[in-house]
CSV table of C-alpha atoms in Angstrom, one decimal:
chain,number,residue,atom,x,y,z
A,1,UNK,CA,-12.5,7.4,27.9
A,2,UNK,CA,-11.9,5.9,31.3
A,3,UNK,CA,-12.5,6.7,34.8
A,4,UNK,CA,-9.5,8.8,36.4
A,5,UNK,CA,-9.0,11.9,38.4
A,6,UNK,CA,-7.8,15.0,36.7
A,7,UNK,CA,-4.3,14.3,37.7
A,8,UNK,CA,-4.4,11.0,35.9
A,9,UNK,CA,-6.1,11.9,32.5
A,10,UNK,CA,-3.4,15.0,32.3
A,11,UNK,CA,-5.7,18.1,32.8
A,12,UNK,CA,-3.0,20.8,32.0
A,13,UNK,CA,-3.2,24.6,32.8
A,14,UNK,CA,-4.5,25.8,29.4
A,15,UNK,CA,-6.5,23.6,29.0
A,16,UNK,CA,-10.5,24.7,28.4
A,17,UNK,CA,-13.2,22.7,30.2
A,18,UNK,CA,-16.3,23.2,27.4
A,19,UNK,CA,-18.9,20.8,29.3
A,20,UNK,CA,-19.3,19.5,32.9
A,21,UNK,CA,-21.7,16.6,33.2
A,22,UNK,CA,-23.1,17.5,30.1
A,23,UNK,CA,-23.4,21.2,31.0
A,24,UNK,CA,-21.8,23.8,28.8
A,25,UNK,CA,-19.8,26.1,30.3
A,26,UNK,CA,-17.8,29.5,29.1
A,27,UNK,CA,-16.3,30.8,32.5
A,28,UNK,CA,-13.4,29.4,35.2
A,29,UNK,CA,-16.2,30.4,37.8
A,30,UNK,CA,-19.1,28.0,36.2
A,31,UNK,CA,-17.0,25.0,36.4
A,32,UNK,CA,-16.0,25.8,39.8
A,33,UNK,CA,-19.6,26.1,41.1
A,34,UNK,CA,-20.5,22.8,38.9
A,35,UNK,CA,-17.4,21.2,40.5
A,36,UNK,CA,-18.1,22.3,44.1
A,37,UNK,CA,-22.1,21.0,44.1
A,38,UNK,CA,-20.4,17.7,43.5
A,39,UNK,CA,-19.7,15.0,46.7
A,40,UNK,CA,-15.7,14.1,46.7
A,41,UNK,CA,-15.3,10.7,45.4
A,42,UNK,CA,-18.1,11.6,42.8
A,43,UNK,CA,-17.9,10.6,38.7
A,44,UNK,CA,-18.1,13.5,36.2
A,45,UNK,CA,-18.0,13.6,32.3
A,46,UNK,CA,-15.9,16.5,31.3
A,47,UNK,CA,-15.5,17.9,27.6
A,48,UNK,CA,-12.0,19.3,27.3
A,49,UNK,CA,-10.5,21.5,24.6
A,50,UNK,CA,-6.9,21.5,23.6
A,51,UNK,CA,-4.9,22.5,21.3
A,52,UNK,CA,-8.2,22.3,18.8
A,53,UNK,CA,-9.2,19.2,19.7
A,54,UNK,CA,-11.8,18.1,22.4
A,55,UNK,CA,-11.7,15.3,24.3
A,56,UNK,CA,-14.0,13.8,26.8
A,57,UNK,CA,-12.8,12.2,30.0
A,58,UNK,CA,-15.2,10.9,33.3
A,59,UNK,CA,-12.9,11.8,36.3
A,60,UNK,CA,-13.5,10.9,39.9
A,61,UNK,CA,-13.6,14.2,42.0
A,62,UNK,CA,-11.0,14.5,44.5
A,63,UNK,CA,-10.5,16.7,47.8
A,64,UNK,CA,-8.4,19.9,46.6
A,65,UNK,CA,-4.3,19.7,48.0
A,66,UNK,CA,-4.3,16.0,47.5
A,67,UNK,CA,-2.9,16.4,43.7
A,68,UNK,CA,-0.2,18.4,44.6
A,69,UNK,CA,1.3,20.7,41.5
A,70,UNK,CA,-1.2,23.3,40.2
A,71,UNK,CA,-3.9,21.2,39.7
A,72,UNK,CA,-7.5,23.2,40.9
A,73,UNK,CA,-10.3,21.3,39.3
């Protein structure tokens, strides 16, 4: 994997973040609160699950609105 921000690496709505920095996680709300602790600009290792495949990416965090589309994390 490579660095990128979510927009970059294709994060889709469906798609199921499993692991955030190595942390599983099972709800929307735990990846938010894992997200948010984190400065902008910031490196994380997500595990993502799709379509019955999971893939791992390290994204740079961005500041929300700058993505545009429907892109939250």
């Amino acid at each position: 994997s490579r660095e990128a921000n979510a927009y970059e690496i294709g994060i889709r709505a469906g798609d199921i973040i499993t692991e955030f920095n190595g942390t599983p996680v099972t709800t929307v709300t735990e990846a938010a609160e894992l997200r948010d602790a984190c400065q902008v600009g910031h490196q994380v290792k997500l595990t993502i699950y799709r379509n019955r495949v999971y893939y791992e990416a390290t994204i740079t965090l961005e500041e929300q609105g700058l993505l545009g589309g429907d892109y939250n994390f």
